[in-house]
Amino acid sequence: MDMDALLQRLQQLEARDAIRTLKHRYLACCDAKDVVGFRACFADDTVDIDYGPVGQFDNADDLADLFRQMACHSHMLEWHLASNDEIELLSPEQARGRWSMHYQLINTEEAVLTQLGGVYADEYCLSADGWKIRRSHFTQRSCLVLKLDESAVKTLVGGPPQQSPTQQA
């Protein structure tokens, strides 16, 4: 194998690793309620974000503001887990990826447990600050919402997505 081919393979491995790190940082910022870190995961110019019932966004500042308003509360105990990544490098500066996602929220104020499963379809761009999310669409595949009570657990929603959990409760 010649050195140019070896260097190209190394650059591709490093790019994929950096994109995995970006996605993991994004999810960790969600769980830590880190609005600044959350916002830094996205491109600074136009983005294409579609999180279904949560909303659609063409800039990351509006998404970060909604994140601050909806999720950044001590009674919202969240856990985001993405796995089964498929990362395709389109060029040295562009890539796309798919991730399976499991999300869990315990809302201690309302005593509700929500679990969602779905798929992220993302596109990434390389900036001066490293890889950033330019496009992210989340498709929900499953939903379970339980009412937590001292004497019983009541299923509020279960099965494939039909409506957002807030519409059901």
Coordinates of N, CA, C and O in Angstrom, one line a residue:
M1 N 0.9 -1.2 0.0 CA 0.0 0.0 0.0 C 0.9 1.2 0.0 O 1.8 1.3 0.8
D2 N 0.6 2.2 -0.9 CA 1.4 3.4 -0.9 C 1.0 4.4 0.2 O 0.0 4.3 0.8
M3 N 1.9 5.3 0.5 CA 1.7 6.2 1.6 C 0.5 7.1 1.4 O -0.1 7.5 2.4
D4 N 0.2 7.5 0.2 CA -0.9 8.4 -0.1 C -2.2 7.7 0.3 O -3.1 8.3 1.0
A5 N -2.4 6.4 -0.1 CA -3.5 5.6 0.2 C -3.6 5.4 1.7 O -4.7 5.5 2.3
L6 N -2.5 5.2 2.4 CA -2.5 5.0 3.8 C -2.9 6.3 4.6 O -3.7 6.2 5.5
L7 N -2.4 7.4 4.1 CA -2.7 8.7 4.7 C -4.2 9.0 4.5 O -4.9 9.4 5.4
Q8 N -4.8 8.6 3.3 CA -6.2 8.9 3.1 C -7.0 8.0 4.0 O -8.0 8.5 4.6
R9 N -6.7 6.8 4.2 CA -7.4 5.9 5.1 C -7.3 6.4 6.5 O -8.3 6.4 7.3
L10 N -6.2 6.9 7.0 CA -6.0 7.4 8.3 C -6.9 8.6 8.5 O -7.6 8.8 9.5
Q11 N -6.9 9.5 7.5 CA -7.8 10.7 7.6 C -9.3 10.4 7.7 O -10.0 11.0 8.4
Q12 N -9.7 9.3 6.9 CA -11.1 8.9 7.0 C -11.4 8.3 8.4 O -12.5 8.6 8.9
L13 N -10.5 7.5 8.9 CA -10.7 7.0 10.3 C -10.8 8.1 11.3 O -11.7 8.1 12.2
E14 N -10.0 9.1 11.2 CA -10.0 10.2 12.1 C -11.3 11.0 12.0 O -11.8 11.5 13.0
A15 N -11.7 11.2 10.7 CA -13.0 12.0 10.5 C -14.2 11.2 11.1 O -15.0 11.9 11.8
R16 N -14.2 9.9 10.9 CA -15.3 9.2 11.5 C -15.3 9.2 13.0 O -16.3 9.4 13.7
D17 N -14.1 9.1 13.6 CA -14.0 9.2 15.0 C -14.4 10.6 15.5 O -15.1 10.7 16.6
A18 N -14.0 11.6 14.8 CA -14.4 13.0 15.2 C -15.9 13.2 15.2 O -16.5 13.9 16.0
I19 N -16.6 12.6 14.2 CA -18.0 12.7 14.0 C -18.7 11.9 15.2 O -19.7 12.4 15.7
R20 N -18.2 10.8 15.5 CA -18.8 10.0 16.6 C -18.6 10.8 17.9 O -19.6 10.9 18.7
T21 N -17.5 11.4 18.1 CA -17.2 12.3 19.3 C -18.2 13.5 19.3 O -18.7 13.8 20.4
L22 N -18.4 14.1 18.2 CA -19.4 15.2 18.1 C -20.8 14.7 18.5 O -21.4 15.4 19.3
K23 N -21.3 13.6 18.0 CA -22.6 13.1 18.3 C -22.7 12.8 19.8 O -23.7 13.2 20.5
H24 N -21.7 12.2 20.3 CA -21.6 11.8 21.8 C -21.6 13.1 22.6 O -22.3 13.2 23.7
R25 N -20.9 14.1 22.2 CA -20.8 15.4 22.9 C -22.2 16.1 22.9 O -22.7 16.6 23.9
Y26 N -22.9 16.0 21.7 CA -24.2 16.6 21.6 C -25.2 15.9 22.6 O -25.9 16.6 23.4
L27 N -25.1 14.6 22.7 CA -26.0 13.9 23.6 C -25.7 14.1 25.0 O -26.6 14.3 25.9
A28 N -24.4 14.2 25.3 CA -23.9 14.5 26.7 C -24.4 15.9 27.1 O -24.8 16.1 28.3
C29 N -24.3 16.9 26.2 CA -24.7 18.2 26.5 C -26.2 18.3 26.8 O -26.7 19.0 27.6
C30 N -27.0 17.5 26.0 CA -28.5 17.4 26.3 C -28.7 16.9 27.7 O -29.5 17.5 28.4
D31 N -28.0 15.8 28.1 CA -28.2 15.3 29.4 C -27.8 16.2 30.5 O -28.4 16.3 31.6
A32 N -26.7 16.9 30.3 CA -26.1 17.8 31.3 C -26.8 19.2 31.3 O -26.4 20.0 32.2
K33 N -27.7 19.4 30.4 CA -28.4 20.7 30.3 C -27.4 21.9 30.0 O -27.5 23.0 30.5
D34 N -26.4 21.5 29.2 CA -25.3 22.5 28.8 C -25.7 23.1 27.5 O -25.4 22.6 26.4
V35 N -26.3 24.3 27.6 CA -26.9 25.0 26.4 C -25.7 25.5 25.5 O -25.8 25.4 24.3
V36 N -24.6 26.0 26.1 CA -23.5 26.5 25.3 C -22.9 25.3 24.5 O -22.6 25.4 23.3
G37 N -22.6 24.2 25.2 CA -22.0 23.1 24.5 C -23.0 22.5 23.5 O -22.5 22.1 22.4
F38 N -24.3 22.4 23.8 CA -25.3 22.0 22.9 C -25.2 22.8 21.6 O -25.1 22.2 20.5
R39 N -25.3 24.1 21.7 CA -25.3 25.0 20.6 C -24.0 24.8 19.7 O -24.0 24.9 18.5
A40 N -22.9 24.6 20.4 CA -21.6 24.5 19.7 C -21.5 23.3 18.8 O -20.6 23.2 18.0
C41 N -22.4 22.3 19.0 CA -22.4 21.1 18.1 C -22.9 21.4 16.7 O -22.7 20.5 15.8
F42 N -23.6 22.5 16.5 CA -24.2 22.8 15.2 C -23.4 23.8 14.4 O -22.7 24.7 15.0
A43 N -23.6 23.8 13.1 CA -23.0 24.7 12.2 C -23.5 26.1 12.5 O -24.7 26.3 13.1
D44 N -22.7 27.1 12.3 CA -23.1 28.5 12.6 C -24.0 29.1 11.6 O -24.7 30.1 11.9
D45 N -24.0 28.6 10.3 CA -24.9 29.2 9.3 C -26.2 28.4 9.3 O -26.6 27.9 10.3
T46 N -26.9 28.3 8.2 CA -28.1 27.7 8.1 C -28.0 26.2 8.4 O -27.1 25.5 8.0
V47 N -29.0 25.7 9.2 CA -29.1 24.3 9.5 C -30.5 23.8 9.1 O -31.4 24.6 8.8
D48 N -30.6 22.5 9.1 CA -31.9 21.9 8.8 C -32.2 20.9 9.9 O -31.7 19.7 9.8
I49 N -32.9 21.3 10.9 CA -33.2 20.4 12.0 C -34.7 20.1 12.0 O -35.5 21.0 12.0
D50 N -35.1 18.8 12.1 CA -36.5 18.4 12.2 C -36.6 17.4 13.3 O -36.2 16.2 13.1
Y51 N -37.1 17.8 14.4 CA -37.2 16.9 15.6 C -38.7 16.6 15.8 O -39.2 16.4 16.9
G52 N -39.5 16.5 14.7 CA -40.9 16.1 14.8 C -41.7 17.0 15.6 O -41.7 18.2 15.4
P53 N -42.4 16.5 16.6 CA -43.3 17.3 17.5 C -42.5 18.4 18.2 O -43.1 19.4 18.6
V54 N -41.2 18.2 18.4 CA -40.4 19.2 19.1 C -40.3 20.5 18.3 O -40.3 21.6 18.8
G55 N -40.1 20.3 17.0 CA -40.1 21.4 16.1 C -39.1 21.3 14.9 O -38.3 20.3 14.9
Q56 N -39.2 22.2 14.0 CA -38.2 22.3 12.9 C -37.5 23.7 13.0 O -38.1 24.7 13.3
F57 N -36.2 23.6 12.6 CA -35.4 24.8 12.8 C -34.5 25.0 11.7 O -33.9 24.0 11.1
D58 N -34.3 26.3 11.3 CA -33.3 26.6 10.2 C -32.1 27.3 10.7 O -31.2 27.6 10.0
N59 N -32.0 27.5 12.1 CA -30.8 28.0 12.7 C -30.7 27.4 14.1 O -31.7 27.1 14.8
A60 N -29.5 27.2 14.5 CA -29.2 26.5 15.8 C -29.5 27.4 17.0 O -29.7 26.8 18.1
D61 N -29.5 28.7 16.9 CA -29.8 29.5 18.0 C -31.2 29.3 18.5 O -31.5 29.3 19.7
D62 N -32.2 29.2 17.5 CA -33.6 29.0 17.9 C -33.7 27.6 18.6 O -34.5 27.5 19.6
L63 N -33.0 26.6 18.1 CA -33.1 25.3 18.7 C -32.5 25.3 20.1 O -33.1 24.8 21.0
A64 N -31.4 26.0 20.3 CA -30.8 26.1 21.6 C -31.7 26.9 22.6 O -31.8 26.5 23.8
D65 N -32.4 27.9 22.1 CA -33.3 28.6 23.0 C -34.5 27.7 23.4 O -34.9 27.7 24.6
L66 N -35.0 26.9 22.5 CA -36.1 26.0 22.8 C -35.6 24.9 23.8 O -36.2 24.6 24.8
F67 N -34.4 24.4 23.6 CA -33.7 23.5 24.5 C -33.6 24.1 25.9 O -34.0 23.4 26.9
R68 N -33.2 25.3 26.0 CA -33.1 26.0 27.3 C -34.5 26.1 28.0 O -34.6 25.8 29.2
Q69 N -35.5 26.4 27.2 CA -36.8 26.6 27.8 C -37.5 25.3 28.2 O -38.1 25.2 29.2
M70 N -37.4 24.2 27.4 CA -38.1 23.0 27.6 C -37.3 22.0 28.5 O -38.0 21.4 29.3
A71 N -36.0 21.9 28.3 CA -35.3 20.7 28.9 C -34.5 21.1 30.1 O -34.1 20.3 31.0
C72 N -34.1 22.4 30.3 CA -33.1 22.8 31.3 C -33.8 23.1 32.6 O -33.8 24.2 33.1
H73 N -34.3 22.0 33.2 CA -35.0 22.1 34.5 C -34.6 20.9 35.3 O -34.4 19.8 34.8
S74 N -34.4 21.2 36.6 CA -33.9 20.1 37.5 C -34.9 18.9 37.6 O -34.5 17.8 37.9
H75 N -36.2 19.1 37.3 CA -37.1 18.0 37.4 C -37.2 17.2 36.1 O -37.8 16.2 36.0
M76 N -36.4 17.6 35.1 CA -36.4 16.9 33.8 C -35.1 16.0 33.8 O -34.0 16.6 33.5
L77 N -35.2 14.8 34.1 CA -34.0 13.9 34.2 C -34.0 13.1 32.9 O -34.8 12.2 32.7
E78 N -33.0 13.4 32.0 CA -33.0 12.9 30.7 C -31.7 12.0 30.5 O -30.7 12.2 31.1
W79 N -31.9 11.1 29.6 CA -30.8 10.2 29.2 C -31.0 9.9 27.7 O -32.0 9.4 27.2
H80 N -29.9 10.3 26.9 CA -29.9 10.1 25.5 C -28.8 9.0 25.2 O -27.7 9.2 25.6
L81 N -29.2 8.1 24.4 CA -28.2 7.0 24.0 C -28.3 6.8 22.5 O -29.4 6.4 22.0
A82 N -27.3 7.0 21.7 CA -27.2 6.8 20.3 C -26.3 5.6 20.0 O -25.2 5.6 20.7
S83 N -26.7 4.7 19.1 CA -25.8 3.6 18.8 C -26.0 3.2 17.4 O -26.8 3.9 16.6
N84 N -25.3 2.1 17.0 CA -25.5 1.6 15.6 C -25.2 2.6 14.5 O -25.9 2.7 13.5
D85 N -24.1 3.4 14.8 CA -23.8 4.5 13.8 C -23.4 4.0 12.5 O -22.7 3.0 12.4
E86 N -23.8 4.7 11.4 CA -23.4 4.4 10.1 C -22.9 5.8 9.5 O -23.8 6.6 9.3
I87 N -21.6 5.9 9.4 CA -21.1 7.2 9.0 C -20.5 7.1 7.6 O -19.6 6.2 7.4
E88 N -20.9 7.9 6.7 CA -20.4 7.9 5.3 C -19.8 9.2 5.0 O -20.4 10.3 5.1
L89 N -18.5 9.2 4.6 CA -17.8 10.4 4.2 C -18.1 10.7 2.8 O -17.8 9.8 1.9
L90 N -18.7 11.8 2.5 CA -19.0 12.2 1.1 C -17.8 13.0 0.5 O -17.7 12.9 -0.7
S91 N -17.0 13.6 1.3 CA -15.9 14.4 0.8 C -15.0 14.6 2.1 O -15.5 14.3 3.2
P92 N -13.9 15.2 2.0 CA -13.1 15.5 3.2 C -13.8 16.5 4.1 O -13.4 16.6 5.3
E93 N -14.8 17.2 3.6 CA -15.5 18.2 4.4 C -17.0 18.0 4.7 O -17.6 18.7 5.3
Q94 N -17.5 16.9 4.2 CA -18.9 16.6 4.3 C -19.1 15.1 4.6 O -18.4 14.2 4.1
A95 N -20.1 14.8 5.4 CA -20.4 13.4 5.8 C -21.9 13.3 6.1 O -22.6 14.4 6.4
R96 N -22.4 12.1 6.2 CA -23.7 11.9 6.7 C -23.7 10.7 7.6 O -22.8 9.8 7.5
G97 N -24.7 10.6 8.4 CA -24.8 9.5 9.4 C -26.2 9.1 9.8 O -27.1 10.0 9.7
R98 N -26.3 7.9 10.2 CA -27.6 7.4 10.8 C -27.2 6.8 12.1 O -26.2 6.1 12.3
W99 N -28.1 7.0 13.1 CA -27.9 6.6 14.5 C -29.2 6.0 15.0 O -30.3 6.7 14.8
S100 N -29.2 4.9 15.7 CA -30.4 4.5 16.4 C -30.3 5.3 17.7 O -29.3 5.5 18.3
M101 N -31.5 5.6 18.2 CA -31.6 6.5 19.4 C -32.6 5.9 20.4 O -33.6 5.5 20.1
H102 N -32.1 5.9 21.7 CA -33.0 5.6 22.8 C -33.0 6.8 23.7 O -31.9 7.3 24.1
Y103 N -34.2 7.3 24.1 CA -34.3 8.4 25.0 C -35.2 8.1 26.1 O -36.2 7.4 25.9
Q104 N -34.8 8.5 27.3 CA -35.6 8.3 28.5 C -35.7 9.6 29.3 O -34.6 10.3 29.4
L105 N -36.8 10.0 29.7 CA -37.1 11.2 30.5 C -37.9 10.8 31.7 O -39.0 10.1 31.6
I106 N -37.4 11.1 32.9 CA -38.2 11.1 34.1 C -38.6 12.5 34.5 O -37.7 13.3 34.8
N107 N -39.8 12.9 34.4 CA -40.3 14.2 34.8 C -40.8 14.0 36.3 O -41.9 13.5 36.5
T108 N -39.9 14.4 37.2 CA -40.3 14.3 38.6 C -41.4 15.2 39.1 O -42.1 14.9 40.0
E109 N -41.6 16.3 38.4 CA -42.7 17.2 38.7 C -44.0 16.6 38.4 O -45.0 16.7 39.1
E110 N -44.1 15.9 37.2 CA -45.4 15.3 36.8 C -45.5 13.8 37.1 O -46.5 13.2 36.8
A111 N -44.4 13.2 37.6 CA -44.3 11.8 37.9 C -44.6 11.0 36.6 O -45.5 10.1 36.6
V112 N -43.9 11.3 35.6 CA -44.1 10.6 34.3 C -42.8 10.1 33.7 O -41.8 10.9 33.8
L113 N -42.7 8.9 33.2 CA -41.6 8.3 32.6 C -41.9 8.2 31.1 O -42.9 7.7 30.7
T114 N -41.0 8.8 30.2 CA -41.2 8.7 28.8 C -40.0 8.0 28.2 O -38.8 8.4 28.5
Q115 N -40.2 7.1 27.3 CA -39.1 6.4 26.6 C -39.5 6.5 25.1 O -40.6 6.2 24.7
L116 N -38.5 6.9 24.3 CA -38.7 7.0 22.9 C -37.6 6.2 22.2 O -36.4 6.2 22.7
G117 N -37.9 5.6 21.1 CA -36.9 5.0 20.2 C -37.0 5.6 18.8 O -38.2 5.9 18.4
G118 N -35.9 5.7 18.1 CA -36.0 6.2 16.8 C -34.7 6.3 16.1 O -33.7 5.7 16.5
V119 N -34.7 7.0 15.0 CA -33.5 7.1 14.2 C -33.2 8.6 13.9 O -34.0 9.3 13.5
Y120 N -31.9 8.9 14.0 CA -31.4 10.2 13.6 C -30.8 10.0 12.2 O -30.0 9.1 12.0
A121 N -31.1 10.9 11.3 CA -30.4 11.0 10.0 C -29.8 12.4 9.9 O -30.4 13.4 10.0
D122 N -28.4 12.4 10.0 CA -27.7 13.6 10.1 C -26.8 13.9 8.9 O -26.4 12.9 8.2
E123 N -26.4 15.1 8.7 CA -25.4 15.5 7.8 C -24.4 16.4 8.6 O -24.8 17.2 9.4
Y124 N -23.1 16.3 8.3 CA -22.1 17.0 9.0 C -21.2 17.8 8.0 O -21.1 17.4 6.9
C125 N -20.6 18.9 8.5 CA -19.7 19.7 7.7 C -18.5 19.9 8.6 O -18.6 20.1 9.8
L126 N -17.3 20.0 7.9 CA -16.1 20.3 8.6 C -15.9 21.8 8.6 O -15.9 22.5 7.6
S127 N -15.8 22.4 9.8 CA -15.5 23.9 9.9 C -14.1 24.1 10.5 O -13.4 23.1 10.8
A128 N -13.8 25.3 10.7 CA -12.5 25.7 11.3 C -12.4 25.1 12.8 O -11.3 24.9 13.3
D129 N -13.6 24.9 13.4 CA -13.7 24.4 14.8 C -13.9 22.9 14.8 O -14.2 22.4 15.9
G130 N -13.8 22.2 13.7 CA -14.1 20.8 13.7 C -15.4 20.5 13.0 O -16.1 21.3 12.5
W131 N -15.8 19.2 13.2 CA -17.0 18.7 12.6 C -18.2 19.3 13.3 O -18.2 19.4 14.5
K132 N -19.3 19.7 12.6 CA -20.5 20.3 13.1 C -21.7 19.6 12.4 O -21.6 19.1 11.3
I133 N -22.8 19.6 13.1 CA -24.1 19.1 12.6 C -24.7 20.2 11.7 O -25.0 21.3 12.2
R134 N -25.0 19.8 10.5 CA -25.7 20.8 9.6 C -27.1 20.4 9.4 O -28.0 21.3 9.2
R135 N -27.4 19.1 9.4 CA -28.8 18.6 9.3 C -29.0 17.5 10.2 O -28.1 16.6 10.4
S136 N -30.2 17.5 10.9 CA -30.5 16.4 11.8 C -32.0 16.2 11.7 O -32.8 17.1 12.1
H137 N -32.4 15.0 11.3 CA -33.9 14.7 11.3 C -34.0 13.5 12.2 O -33.4 12.5 12.0
F138 N -35.0 13.5 13.1 CA -35.2 12.4 14.0 C -36.6 11.8 13.6 O -37.6 12.6 13.6
T139 N -36.6 10.5 13.4 CA -37.9 9.8 13.1 C -38.1 8.9 14.3 O -37.4 8.0 14.6
Q140 N -39.3 9.1 14.9 CA -39.6 8.3 16.1 C -40.2 7.0 15.6 O -41.0 6.9 14.7
R141 N -39.8 5.9 16.3 CA -40.2 4.6 15.9 C -41.1 3.9 17.0 O -41.8 3.0 16.8
S142 N -40.8 4.3 18.3 CA -41.6 3.8 19.4 C -41.7 4.8 20.5 O -40.9 5.7 20.6
C143 N -42.7 4.6 21.3 CA -43.0 5.5 22.4 C -43.7 4.8 23.5 O -44.6 4.0 23.3
L144 N -43.2 5.1 24.7 CA -43.9 4.5 25.9 C -43.9 5.6 27.0 O -42.8 6.2 27.3
V145 N -45.1 6.0 27.5 CA -45.2 7.0 28.5 C -46.0 6.3 29.7 O -47.1 5.8 29.5
L146 N -45.3 6.4 30.8 CA -45.9 5.8 32.0 C -46.1 6.8 33.1 O -45.3 7.7 33.3
K147 N -47.3 6.8 33.8 CA -47.5 7.6 34.9 C -47.0 6.8 36.1 O -47.3 5.7 36.4
L148 N -46.1 7.5 36.9 CA -45.5 6.9 38.1 C -46.3 7.3 39.3 O -46.5 8.4 39.6
D149 N -46.7 6.3 40.1 CA -47.5 6.5 41.3 C -46.9 5.6 42.4 O -46.4 4.5 42.1
E150 N -47.1 6.0 43.6 CA -46.6 5.1 44.7 C -47.2 3.7 44.7 O -46.6 2.8 45.1
S151 N -48.5 3.6 44.3 CA -49.1 2.3 44.3 C -49.2 1.6 43.0 O -49.5 0.4 43.0
A152 N -49.0 2.3 41.9 CA -49.1 1.6 40.6 C -48.4 2.4 39.5 O -48.1 3.6 39.7
V153 N -48.1 1.8 38.4 CA -47.6 2.4 37.2 C -48.7 2.3 36.2 O -49.2 1.2 35.9
K154 N -49.1 3.4 35.5 CA -50.1 3.4 34.5 C -49.6 3.7 33.2 O -48.9 4.7 33.0
T155 N -49.9 2.9 32.2 CA -49.4 3.2 30.8 C -50.3 4.3 30.2 O -51.5 4.1 30.1
L156 N -49.7 5.4 29.8 CA -50.4 6.5 29.2 C -50.4 6.3 27.6 O -51.3 6.6 27.0
V157 N -49.2 5.9 27.1 CA -49.0 5.7 25.7 C -48.1 4.5 25.5 O -47.1 4.4 26.3
G158 N -48.4 3.6 24.6 CA -47.5 2.5 24.3 C -47.6 2.1 22.9 O -48.7 2.1 22.3
G159 N -46.5 1.8 22.2 CA -46.5 1.3 20.9 C -45.8 2.3 19.9 O -45.1 3.1 20.3
P160 N -46.2 2.2 18.6 CA -45.6 3.1 17.6 C -46.1 4.5 17.8 O -47.1 4.7 18.4
P161 N -45.3 5.5 17.4 CA -45.7 6.9 17.6 C -46.9 7.2 16.8 O -47.1 6.8 15.7
Q162 N -47.8 7.9 17.5 CA -49.0 8.4 16.9 C -49.2 9.9 17.1 O -49.5 10.6 16.3
Q163 N -48.9 10.3 18.4 CA -48.9 11.7 18.8 C -47.8 11.9 19.7 O -47.2 11.0 20.3
S164 N -47.5 13.2 19.9 CA -46.4 13.5 20.9 C -46.9 13.1 22.3 O -48.1 13.2 22.5
P165 N -46.0 12.8 23.2 CA -46.4 12.5 24.6 C -47.2 13.6 25.2 O -48.1 13.3 26.0
T166 N -46.9 14.8 25.0 CA -47.7 15.9 25.6 C -49.1 16.0 25.1 O -50.0 16.4 25.8
Q167 N -49.4 15.5 23.9 CA -50.7 15.5 23.4 C -51.5 14.4 24.0 O -52.8 14.4 24.0
Q168 N -50.9 13.3 24.5 CA -51.5 12.2 25.0 C -51.9 12.4 26.5 O -52.9 11.8 27.0
A169 N -51.0 13.1 27.2 CA -51.1 13.1 28.7 C -52.3 13.9 29.2 O -53.0 14.7 28.6

